mmCIF file of C-alpha atoms in Angstrom:
data_model
loop_
_atom_site.group_PDB
_atom_site.id
_atom_site.type_symbol
_atom_site.label_atom_id
_atom_site.label_comp_id
_atom_site.label_asym_id
_atom_site.label_seq_id
_atom_site.Cartn_x
_atom_site.Cartn_y
_atom_site.Cartn_z
ATOM 1 C CA MET A 1 -0.358 0.147 -0.046
ATOM 2 C CA ASP A 2 1.788 3.561 -1.333
ATOM 3 C CA PHE A 3 2.133 5.657 1.936
ATOM 4 C CA LEU A 4 0.946 8.911 -0.076
ATOM 5 C CA SER A 5 -1.991 7.753 -1.240
ATOM 6 C CA PHE A 6 -2.770 7.063 1.827
ATOM 7 C CA ARG A 7 -1.344 9.663 4.517
ATOM 8 C CA ALA A 8 -4.924 12.547 3.766
ATOM 9 C CA ASP A 9 -7.177 9.773 4.382
ATOM 10 C CA LEU A 10 -5.022 9.093 7.844
ATOM 11 C CA ASP A 11 -4.567 12.390 8.734
ATOM 12 C CA ALA A 12 -7.927 13.016 8.368
ATOM 13 C CA ALA A 13 -9.680 9.729 10.513
ATOM 14 C CA VAL A 14 -7.127 9.837 13.229
ATOM 15 C CA THR A 15 -7.884 14.199 13.301
ATOM 16 C CA ARG A 16 -11.364 13.559 13.014
ATOM 17 C CA PHE A 17 -11.863 10.526 16.095
ATOM 18 C CA ALA A 18 -9.533 12.839 17.704
ATOM 19 C CA ARG A 19 -11.237 16.287 17.675
ATOM 20 C CA ASP A 20 -15.110 14.305 18.141
ATOM 21 C CA ARG A 21 -14.041 11.976 20.284
ATOM 22 C CA LEU A 22 -10.373 11.806 22.363
ATOM 23 C CA ALA A 23 -10.720 15.755 23.367
ATOM 24 C CA PRO A 24 -14.537 15.805 24.552
ATOM 25 C CA GLY A 25 -14.031 12.737 26.606
ATOM 26 C CA ILE A 26 -10.105 12.554 28.181
ATOM 27 C CA GLY A 27 -10.712 15.112 30.320
ATOM 28 C CA VAL A 28 -12.681 12.671 33.185
ATOM 29 C CA HIS A 29 -10.075 9.865 32.949
ATOM 30 C CA ILE A 30 -7.183 12.482 33.344
ATOM 31 C CA GLU A 31 -8.863 14.099 36.270
ATOM 32 C CA ASP A 32 -8.997 10.442 38.395
ATOM 33 C CA HIS A 33 -5.613 9.231 36.118
ATOM 34 C CA SER A 34 -8.558 5.661 35.022
ATOM 35 C CA PHE A 35 -7.689 3.573 31.838
ATOM 36 C CA PRO A 36 -9.796 5.507 28.670
ATOM 37 C CA THR A 37 -11.576 1.724 28.391
ATOM 38 C CA ARG A 38 -14.574 3.094 25.979
ATOM 39 C CA LEU A 39 -12.564 5.771 23.620
ATOM 40 C CA VAL A 40 -9.781 2.914 23.388
ATOM 41 C CA ALA A 41 -13.150 0.687 22.047
ATOM 42 C CA GLU A 42 -13.975 2.845 19.752
ATOM 43 C CA PHE A 43 -10.252 3.707 18.343
ATOM 44 C CA GLY A 44 -9.600 0.093 17.577
ATOM 45 C CA ASP A 45 -12.636 -0.015 15.725
ATOM 46 C CA LEU A 46 -11.576 2.203 13.528
ATOM 47 C CA GLY A 47 -8.991 -0.219 13.005
ATOM 48 C CA LEU A 48 -5.636 2.665 13.373
ATOM 49 C CA PHE A 49 -4.012 -0.217 15.495
ATOM 50 C CA GLY A 50 -3.422 -2.051 12.922
ATOM 51 C CA THR A 51 -1.667 1.461 10.773
ATOM 52 C CA ALA A 52 1.962 0.070 10.038
ATOM 53 C CA TYR A 53 1.569 -3.150 9.493
ATOM 54 C CA ASP A 54 1.068 -6.520 6.675
ATOM 55 C CA PRO A 55 -2.463 -5.669 4.986
ATOM 56 C CA ALA A 56 -2.266 -10.064 4.825
ATOM 57 C CA PHE A 57 -2.837 -9.291 8.374
ATOM 58 C CA GLY A 58 -5.105 -7.132 8.783
ATOM 59 C CA GLY A 59 -3.528 -3.785 8.843
ATOM 60 C CA ALA A 60 -2.706 -0.940 6.636
ATOM 61 C CA GLY A 61 0.619 -1.640 5.886
ATOM 62 C CA LEU A 62 1.815 2.381 6.081
ATOM 63 C CA GLY A 63 5.136 1.465 8.314
ATOM 64 C CA VAL A 64 6.569 3.572 10.959
ATOM 65 C CA ARG A 65 6.012 6.965 9.094
ATOM 66 C CA GLY A 66 2.429 6.518 9.692
ATOM 67 C CA ALA A 67 2.132 5.266 13.047
ATOM 68 C CA ALA A 68 4.495 8.288 13.603
ATOM 69 C CA LEU A 69 1.075 10.752 11.736
ATOM 70 C CA VAL A 70 -1.495 8.800 14.248
ATOM 71 C CA THR A 71 1.193 9.054 17.706
ATOM 72 C CA GLU A 72 1.291 12.664 16.381
ATOM 73 C CA ALA A 73 -2.210 13.457 16.107
ATOM 74 C CA LEU A 74 -3.331 11.335 19.071
ATOM 75 C CA ALA A 75 -0.048 13.283 21.041
ATOM 76 C CA ARG A 76 -1.327 16.911 19.914
ATOM 77 C CA VAL A 77 -4.911 16.596 22.284
ATOM 78 C CA GLU A 78 -3.913 13.803 24.461
ATOM 79 C CA PRO A 79 0.047 13.037 25.257
ATOM 80 C CA SER A 80 -1.017 9.626 27.634
ATOM 81 C CA PHE A 81 -3.371 7.948 25.071
ATOM 82 C CA ALA A 82 -1.273 8.345 22.123
ATOM 83 C CA ALA A 83 0.919 6.934 25.188
ATOM 84 C CA ILE A 84 -1.474 3.955 25.068
ATOM 85 C CA TYR A 85 -0.963 3.256 21.228
ATOM 86 C CA ILE A 86 3.255 3.345 20.683
ATOM 87 C CA CYS A 87 2.843 0.631 24.153
ATOM 88 C CA HIS A 88 0.964 -1.571 21.944
ATOM 89 C CA SER A 89 2.863 -1.176 19.410
ATOM 90 C CA ALA A 90 5.746 -2.465 20.547
ATOM 91 C CA PRO A 91 4.432 -5.721 21.160
ATOM 92 C CA ALA A 92 2.354 -5.856 17.468
ATOM 93 C CA SER A 93 5.673 -4.400 16.183
ATOM 94 C CA LEU A 94 7.893 -7.167 17.504
ATOM 95 C CA LEU A 95 5.056 -10.141 15.654
ATOM 96 C CA ASP A 96 4.906 -8.412 13.379
ATOM 97 C CA ARG A 97 8.756 -8.518 12.044
ATOM 98 C CA TYR A 98 9.754 -11.068 13.490
ATOM 99 C CA ALA A 99 6.657 -13.974 14.238
ATOM 100 C CA SER A 100 4.900 -17.065 11.942
ATOM 101 C CA ALA A 101 2.289 -17.000 10.548
ATOM 102 C CA GLU A 102 1.070 -18.790 12.456
ATOM 103 C CA LEU A 103 1.474 -16.052 15.470
ATOM 104 C CA LYS A 104 0.463 -12.622 13.062
ATOM 105 C CA GLU A 105 -3.147 -15.040 12.481
ATOM 106 C CA GLU A 106 -3.084 -15.540 16.210
ATOM 107 C CA TRP A 107 -2.577 -12.255 17.556
ATOM 108 C CA LEU A 108 -1.723 -9.573 15.525
ATOM 109 C CA ARG A 109 -4.429 -9.991 13.240
ATOM 110 C CA PRO A 110 -6.739 -9.466 16.008
ATOM 111 C CA ALA A 111 -4.864 -6.465 17.375
ATOM 112 C CA ASN A 112 -5.340 -4.904 13.724
ATOM 113 C CA GLU A 113 -8.600 -4.849 13.795
ATOM 114 C CA GLY A 114 -8.835 -3.178 17.621
ATOM 115 C CA ARG A 115 -10.281 -6.555 19.349
ATOM 116 C CA PHE A 116 -7.917 -5.809 21.885
ATOM 117 C CA ILE A 117 -4.096 -4.900 23.155
ATOM 118 C CA GLY A 118 -1.300 -6.183 23.983
ATOM 119 C CA SER A 119 1.611 -5.260 26.486
ATOM 120 C CA PHE A 120 5.505 -5.473 26.464
ATOM 121 C CA GLY A 121 7.761 -7.222 28.960
ATOM 122 C CA VAL A 122 11.048 -5.846 28.484
ATOM 123 C CA THR A 123 12.054 -4.010 31.420
ATOM 124 C CA GLU A 124 12.874 -5.461 35.264
ATOM 125 C CA PRO A 125 13.106 -4.328 38.541
ATOM 126 C CA HIS A 126 17.345 -4.205 38.854
ATOM 127 C CA GLY A 127 17.794 -3.681 35.146
ATOM 128 C CA GLY A 128 16.576 -0.483 33.529
ATOM 129 C CA SER A 129 17.703 -0.513 30.448
ATOM 130 C CA ASP A 130 20.339 -3.049 30.560
ATOM 131 C CA ILE A 131 18.468 -5.412 28.745
ATOM 132 C CA ALA A 132 21.499 -7.885 28.192
ATOM 133 C CA ASN A 133 20.918 -8.548 32.347
ATOM 134 C CA ILE A 134 17.725 -10.397 31.927
ATOM 135 C CA ARG A 135 17.147 -12.852 34.608
ATOM 136 C CA THR A 136 13.401 -13.674 33.548
ATOM 137 C CA ARG A 137 14.173 -17.015 32.900
ATOM 138 C CA ALA A 138 12.644 -19.683 30.010
ATOM 139 C CA ILE A 139 13.833 -23.174 30.225
ATOM 140 C CA GLU A 140 13.181 -26.132 27.893
ATOM 141 C CA ASP A 141 10.323 -28.587 28.523
ATOM 142 C CA GLY A 142 9.324 -31.422 26.319
ATOM 143 C CA ASP A 143 6.634 -29.584 24.234
ATOM 144 C CA ASP A 144 7.128 -26.010 26.015
ATOM 145 C CA PHE A 145 8.396 -23.886 27.917
ATOM 146 C CA VAL A 146 8.070 -22.154 31.308
ATOM 147 C CA LEU A 147 9.416 -18.705 32.044
ATOM 148 C CA THR A 148 9.384 -17.681 35.380
ATOM 149 C CA GLY A 149 10.588 -14.078 36.646
ATOM 150 C CA ALA A 150 8.996 -10.290 36.945
ATOM 151 C CA LYS A 151 8.871 -6.822 34.860
ATOM 152 C CA VAL A 152 8.414 -3.057 35.579
ATOM 153 C CA PHE A 153 6.479 -0.768 33.610
ATOM 154 C CA SER A 154 4.330 -2.800 31.020
ATOM 155 C CA THR A 155 2.223 -0.291 29.945
ATOM 156 C CA ASN A 156 -1.614 -1.144 28.787
ATOM 157 C CA ALA A 157 -1.063 -4.320 30.768
ATOM 158 C CA GLY A 158 -3.559 -5.365 32.867
ATOM 159 C CA THR A 159 -6.542 -3.673 31.516
ATOM 160 C CA PRO A 160 -9.724 -4.425 30.205
ATOM 161 C CA PRO A 161 -9.059 -4.503 26.412
ATOM 162 C CA HIS A 162 -5.862 -6.488 27.369
ATOM 163 C CA ARG A 163 -4.723 -9.561 26.236
ATOM 164 C CA PHE A 164 -1.140 -10.918 25.211
ATOM 165 C CA THR A 165 2.868 -9.877 26.571
ATOM 166 C CA THR A 166 5.469 -10.577 24.378
ATOM 167 C CA VAL A 167 7.979 -11.975 27.188
ATOM 168 C CA VAL A 168 11.996 -11.337 26.657
ATOM 169 C CA ALA A 169 13.469 -14.401 29.140
ATOM 170 C CA VAL A 170 16.326 -15.905 29.027
ATOM 171 C CA THR A 171 17.448 -18.948 27.422
ATOM 172 C CA ASP A 172 20.482 -19.817 27.099
ATOM 173 C CA PRO A 173 22.405 -18.051 29.988
ATOM 174 C CA ASP A 174 25.443 -19.093 29.553
ATOM 175 C CA LYS A 175 26.423 -16.715 25.848
ATOM 176 C CA GLY A 176 25.260 -13.614 27.714
ATOM 177 C CA GLY A 177 23.254 -10.777 25.658
ATOM 178 C CA LYS A 178 22.980 -13.638 22.735
ATOM 179 C CA GLY A 179 20.794 -15.963 24.373
ATOM 180 C CA LEU A 180 17.909 -13.981 25.401
ATOM 181 C CA SER A 181 14.338 -15.096 23.332
ATOM 182 C CA THR A 182 10.900 -14.248 23.258
ATOM 183 C CA PHE A 183 7.401 -15.126 23.458
ATOM 184 C CA VAL A 184 4.094 -14.513 23.264
ATOM 185 C CA VAL A 185 2.458 -15.105 27.456
ATOM 186 C CA PRO A 186 -1.886 -14.890 26.838
ATOM 187 C CA VAL A 187 -3.634 -13.179 29.695
ATOM 188 C CA GLY A 188 -4.601 -15.394 31.881
ATOM 189 C CA THR A 189 -2.430 -18.052 31.703
ATOM 190 C CA ALA A 190 -1.411 -19.861 34.336
ATOM 191 C CA GLY A 191 0.886 -18.340 37.310
ATOM 192 C CA PHE A 192 0.927 -15.405 34.976
ATOM 193 C CA SER A 193 -0.137 -12.228 36.712
ATOM 194 C CA PHE A 194 -0.400 -8.399 37.680
ATOM 195 C CA GLY A 195 1.070 -5.596 40.508
ATOM 196 C CA ARG A 196 -1.164 -3.422 40.728
ATOM 197 C CA ARG A 197 -1.596 0.364 39.165
ATOM 198 C CA LYS A 198 0.299 3.319 40.356
ATOM 199 C CA SER A 199 -0.225 6.951 39.364
ATOM 200 C CA LYS A 200 1.964 8.785 37.307
ATOM 201 C CA ILE A 201 3.268 12.402 36.773
ATOM 202 C CA GLY A 202 2.560 11.643 33.209
ATOM 203 C CA TRP A 203 0.869 9.060 31.069
ATOM 204 C CA ARG A 204 -1.541 9.176 33.710
ATOM 205 C CA VAL A 205 -4.814 7.698 31.570
ATOM 206 C CA ALA A 206 -1.896 4.562 30.042
ATOM 207 C CA ASP A 207 -1.964 2.581 32.360
ATOM 208 C CA SER A 208 1.807 1.013 33.766
ATOM 209 C CA VAL A 209 1.991 -2.266 36.133
ATOM 210 C CA GLU A 210 4.021 -4.990 36.648
ATOM 211 C CA LEU A 211 4.588 -7.517 35.734
ATOM 212 C CA PHE A 212 4.710 -11.609 37.217
ATOM 213 C CA LEU A 213 5.816 -15.376 35.834
ATOM 214 C CA ASP A 214 5.545 -18.427 38.484
ATOM 215 C CA GLU A 215 6.464 -21.311 36.176
ATOM 216 C CA VAL A 216 4.573 -20.216 33.413
ATOM 217 C CA ARG A 217 4.258 -22.165 30.922
ATOM 218 C CA VAL A 218 3.543 -21.493 26.807
ATOM 219 C CA PRO A 219 4.319 -24.053 23.963
ATOM 220 C CA LYS A 220 7.170 -23.462 21.555
ATOM 221 C CA ALA A 221 4.867 -22.156 18.799
ATOM 222 C CA ASN A 222 4.457 -18.999 21.026
ATOM 223 C CA LEU A 223 8.587 -18.231 20.209
ATOM 224 C CA ILE A 224 9.191 -15.235 18.074
ATOM 225 C CA GLY A 225 10.634 -15.893 15.632
ATOM 226 C CA ARG A 226 14.819 -18.084 16.275
ATOM 227 C CA ARG A 227 16.116 -18.643 19.567
ATOM 228 C CA GLY A 228 18.865 -16.503 21.008
ATOM 229 C CA ASP A 229 17.724 -13.471 18.449
ATOM 230 C CA GLY A 230 16.348 -11.787 21.117
ATOM 231 C CA LEU A 231 18.362 -8.708 21.603
ATOM 232 C CA LYS A 232 18.498 -7.906 18.846
ATOM 233 C CA GLN A 233 14.700 -8.722 18.277
ATOM 234 C CA VAL A 234 14.608 -5.492 20.807
ATOM 235 C CA LEU A 235 16.596 -3.774 20.219
ATOM 236 C CA THR A 236 15.400 -2.692 16.575
ATOM 237 C CA VAL A 237 11.461 -2.365 17.968
ATOM 238 C CA LEU A 238 12.694 0.334 21.000
ATOM 239 C CA SER A 239 14.669 2.237 17.658
ATOM 240 C CA VAL A 240 11.027 2.399 16.167
ATOM 241 C CA GLY A 241 9.286 2.679 19.767
ATOM 242 C CA ARG A 242 11.975 5.486 19.965
ATOM 243 C CA ILE A 243 10.777 7.197 16.948
ATOM 244 C CA LEU A 244 7.073 7.414 17.914
ATOM 245 C CA VAL A 245 7.870 8.568 21.521
ATOM 246 C CA ALA A 246 9.593 12.071 19.715
ATOM 247 C CA ALA A 247 6.170 11.628 17.919
ATOM 248 C CA ILE A 248 4.516 12.094 21.283
ATOM 249 C CA GLY A 249 7.329 14.298 21.603
ATOM 250 C CA LEU A 250 5.834 16.087 18.109
ATOM 251 C CA GLY A 251 2.577 16.465 19.254
ATOM 252 C CA LEU A 252 2.984 17.315 22.705
ATOM 253 C CA ALA A 253 5.055 20.669 21.881
ATOM 254 C CA ARG A 254 3.134 21.872 19.038
ATOM 255 C CA LYS A 255 -0.041 21.729 21.820
ATOM 256 C CA ALA A 256 1.920 23.496 24.159
ATOM 257 C CA LEU A 257 3.277 26.264 21.201
ATOM 258 C CA ASP A 258 -0.946 26.734 20.771
ATOM 259 C CA LEU A 259 -1.579 26.640 24.401
ATOM 260 C CA ALA A 260 0.741 29.181 24.528
ATOM 261 C CA ARG A 261 -0.247 31.472 21.646
ATOM 262 C CA ASP A 262 -3.693 31.465 22.305
ATOM 263 C CA HIS A 263 -3.245 33.141 26.077
ATOM 264 C CA GLY A 264 -0.868 35.095 24.891
ATOM 265 C CA ARG A 265 -2.967 36.926 22.149
ATOM 266 C CA GLU A 266 -5.587 37.630 24.909
ATOM 267 C CA ARG A 267 -3.449 38.538 27.882
ATOM 268 C CA LYS A 268 -2.711 42.252 28.185
ATOM 269 C CA LEU A 269 -0.132 43.882 29.621
ATOM 270 C CA PHE A 270 0.886 47.781 30.094
ATOM 271 C CA GLY A 271 -1.623 47.824 27.291
ATOM 272 C CA ALA A 272 -0.028 45.280 24.448
ATOM 273 C CA SER A 273 -0.128 41.792 24.081
ATOM 274 C CA ILE A 274 2.280 39.661 26.339
ATOM 275 C CA LEU A 275 3.291 37.905 22.823
ATOM 276 C CA GLU A 276 4.571 41.704 21.672
ATOM 277 C CA HIS A 277 7.049 41.843 23.919
ATOM 278 C CA GLN A 278 10.071 39.838 23.170
ATOM 279 C CA GLY A 279 10.999 38.454 26.237
ATOM 280 C CA LEU A 280 7.525 35.341 25.399
ATOM 281 C CA ALA A 281 7.247 35.543 22.098
ATOM 282 C CA PHE A 282 11.517 34.811 21.621
ATOM 283 C CA PRO A 283 11.384 31.728 22.795
ATOM 284 C CA LEU A 284 8.220 30.941 21.305
ATOM 285 C CA ALA A 285 9.462 31.515 17.737
ATOM 286 C CA ASP A 286 12.855 29.311 19.021
ATOM 287 C CA ILE A 287 9.959 26.186 19.858
ATOM 288 C CA ALA A 288 8.252 26.380 17.024
ATOM 289 C CA THR A 289 12.051 26.231 14.236
ATOM 290 C CA GLU A 290 13.053 22.672 16.677
ATOM 291 C CA ILE A 291 9.467 21.479 16.015
ATOM 292 C CA HIS A 292 10.316 22.002 12.219
ATOM 293 C CA ALA A 293 13.028 20.121 13.192
ATOM 294 C CA VAL A 294 11.584 17.169 14.799
ATOM 295 C CA GLU A 295 9.243 17.345 12.165
ATOM 296 C CA LEU A 296 11.701 16.225 10.021
ATOM 297 C CA MET A 297 13.738 14.056 11.408
ATOM 298 C CA ILE A 298 11.198 11.961 12.399
ATOM 299 C CA ALA A 299 10.021 11.952 8.960
ATOM 300 C CA ASN A 300 13.309 10.417 8.150
ATOM 301 C CA ALA A 301 13.999 7.821 10.545
ATOM 302 C CA ALA A 302 10.527 6.268 9.895
ATOM 303 C CA ARG A 303 12.028 6.766 6.388
ATOM 304 C CA LEU A 304 14.882 4.462 7.052
ATOM 305 C CA ALA A 305 13.345 2.103 9.279
ATOM 306 C CA ASP A 306 10.915 2.011 6.676
ATOM 307 C CA ASP A 307 12.841 0.839 3.908
ATOM 308 C CA GLY A 308 14.941 -1.342 6.025
ATOM 309 C CA ILE A 309 18.309 0.736 6.620
ATOM 310 C CA PRO A 310 20.033 0.549 9.835
ATOM 311 C CA PHE A 311 18.428 3.785 11.581
ATOM 312 C CA ARG A 312 19.163 2.930 15.470
ATOM 313 C CA THR A 313 21.614 6.006 15.430
ATOM 314 C CA GLU A 314 19.188 8.337 14.091
ATOM 315 C CA SER A 315 15.403 7.336 16.126
ATOM 316 C CA SER A 316 17.856 7.933 19.632
ATOM 317 C CA MET A 317 18.842 11.584 17.900
ATOM 318 C CA THR A 318 15.299 12.362 17.730
ATOM 319 C CA LYS A 319 13.677 10.632 20.304
ATOM 320 C CA LEU A 320 16.624 12.627 22.681
ATOM 321 C CA PHE A 321 16.066 16.227 20.383
ATOM 322 C CA ALA A 322 12.168 16.021 20.861
ATOM 323 C CA SER A 323 11.602 14.748 24.144
ATOM 324 C CA GLN A 324 14.047 17.485 24.998
ATOM 325 C CA LEU A 325 11.449 20.015 23.370
ATOM 326 C CA ALA A 326 8.749 18.375 24.499
ATOM 327 C CA LEU A 327 9.911 19.566 27.707
ATOM 328 C CA LYS A 328 10.682 23.318 27.235
ATOM 329 C CA ALA A 329 7.594 23.350 25.214
ATOM 330 C CA ALA A 330 5.956 22.773 28.124
ATOM 331 C CA THR A 331 7.516 25.441 30.043
ATOM 332 C CA GLN A 332 7.635 27.850 28.212
ATOM 333 C CA SER A 333 4.360 27.773 28.044
ATOM 334 C CA ILE A 334 3.232 27.536 31.390
ATOM 335 C CA GLN A 335 5.852 30.520 31.893
ATOM 336 C CA VAL A 336 3.100 32.831 29.228
ATOM 337 C CA HIS A 337 0.278 31.330 31.220
ATOM 338 C CA GLY A 338 1.697 32.873 34.432
ATOM 339 C CA GLY A 339 0.176 32.216 37.862
ATOM 340 C CA TYR A 340 -3.281 30.166 35.487
ATOM 341 C CA GLY A 341 -0.652 27.394 33.988
ATOM 342 C CA VAL A 342 0.420 26.473 37.459
ATOM 343 C CA PHE A 343 -3.677 25.254 37.765
ATOM 344 C CA ASP A 344 -4.945 21.476 37.553
ATOM 345 C CA GLU A 345 -8.049 23.723 35.301
ATOM 346 C CA HIS A 346 -5.875 24.811 32.250
ATOM 347 C CA ALA A 347 -4.845 21.742 30.059
ATOM 348 C CA VAL A 348 -1.290 23.119 29.971
ATOM 349 C CA ALA A 349 -0.397 22.495 33.536
ATOM 350 C CA GLY A 350 -0.546 18.515 32.918
ATOM 351 C CA LEU A 351 2.067 18.741 29.802
ATOM 352 C CA LEU A 352 4.536 19.660 32.323
ATOM 353 C CA GLY A 353 4.907 15.914 33.459
ATOM 354 C CA GLU A 354 3.890 14.000 29.881
ATOM 355 C CA ALA A 355 6.489 15.531 28.961
ATOM 356 C CA LYS A 356 9.423 15.063 31.393
ATOM 357 C CA VAL A 357 8.328 11.065 31.007
ATOM 358 C CA LEU A 358 9.533 11.089 27.184
ATOM 359 C CA GLU A 359 12.722 11.735 28.850
ATOM 360 C CA ILE A 360 12.791 8.557 30.570
ATOM 361 C CA VAL A 361 10.560 5.864 28.513
ATOM 362 C CA GLU A 362 12.015 3.697 25.723
ATOM 363 C CA GLY A 363 15.580 4.050 27.031
ATOM 364 C CA THR A 364 17.168 7.706 29.330
ATOM 365 C CA SER A 365 18.365 11.040 27.181
ATOM 366 C CA GLU A 366 21.467 9.485 29.394
ATOM 367 C CA MET A 367 21.247 6.305 27.020
ATOM 368 C CA GLN A 368 20.413 8.116 23.892
ATOM 369 C CA ARG A 369 23.430 9.267 24.074
ATOM 370 C CA MET A 370 25.758 7.052 24.866
ATOM 371 C CA VAL A 371 23.865 4.793 21.822
ATOM 372 C CA ILE A 372 25.286 8.453 19.583
ATOM 373 C CA ALA A 373 29.089 8.736 21.445
ATOM 374 C CA ARG A 374 29.361 4.913 20.913
ATOM 375 C CA GLU A 375 28.073 5.291 16.878
ATOM 376 C CA LEU A 376 30.634 8.406 16.969
ATOM 377 C CA LEU A 377 33.684 6.803 17.769
ATOM 378 C CA ARG A 378 33.114 3.758 15.653
#
């Protein structure tokens, strides 16, 4: 499916959902940090969860470029709803790129069609960004693997539409990072359970919980791709995820700029709009310029990913720059709002926490600098 041929229709569909359904319906969920089950179902009914993926399994085939467009449009209304989308995209990308046709038919097709969503089980309590140091074990036993371990920060897990998690585990301990493999673990499997949800400063409507695997038995057919390819798979999926995190940052920065501009035009100081004063106008001009730069960076990184060209460094650069911009834009927009900006009743107040989360997820800013620096020193 040609991307350019469907971009206008995709933009229209996502914008219409964001304007007509998400904008008026998300407020109550933000206030009580609750998962927006009905809105997720409506979004799924539009087939938008499958934007990026293989049409042979119910997707639209628009790749990372299409997913980035969807992400940005959602984030411009509510960044934490966009987080639900991109955190489902991680397990979906893993299946789309590496799984057998049987696994795709069982899990990717219904996910693309909006019948349920998935989550990603990677980060562990002791390890953080150190993927190669994963301790969750998958022991071969007859026709099954038996998984034991724990994961943290698994977004979407334990919510009403959640039906499966993709779990990264050690299958060959003697091979270090090359001994990792990935598995589909269905919700309801004996020994598979979730911790309680906790409120966060950002991604307020996107539940993030712990996963517990106590001798969870899954068939060998649930192995995604080849045994031992887990590290390579996860690094690729995380690189895609960083592009989508950048797209959240872009949407958030645009929202912050819009709010600052609308408020600043109405607010008077010494007989003139406050935006006529360079101290406030010039920082917004810088933000507008950086928004344009991030848009181009996302387009380039997504193109590389879709064309099968190495893109890990570009995705790290894009995520680093976009998350910094999001925090800068949120801070400056609050500054333009003055005292009003710190009250929850104003939309701008919640953007600071949402922006800060982007500097942490899918690898911290420090981790992105490490990736970029290593490439410079090669």
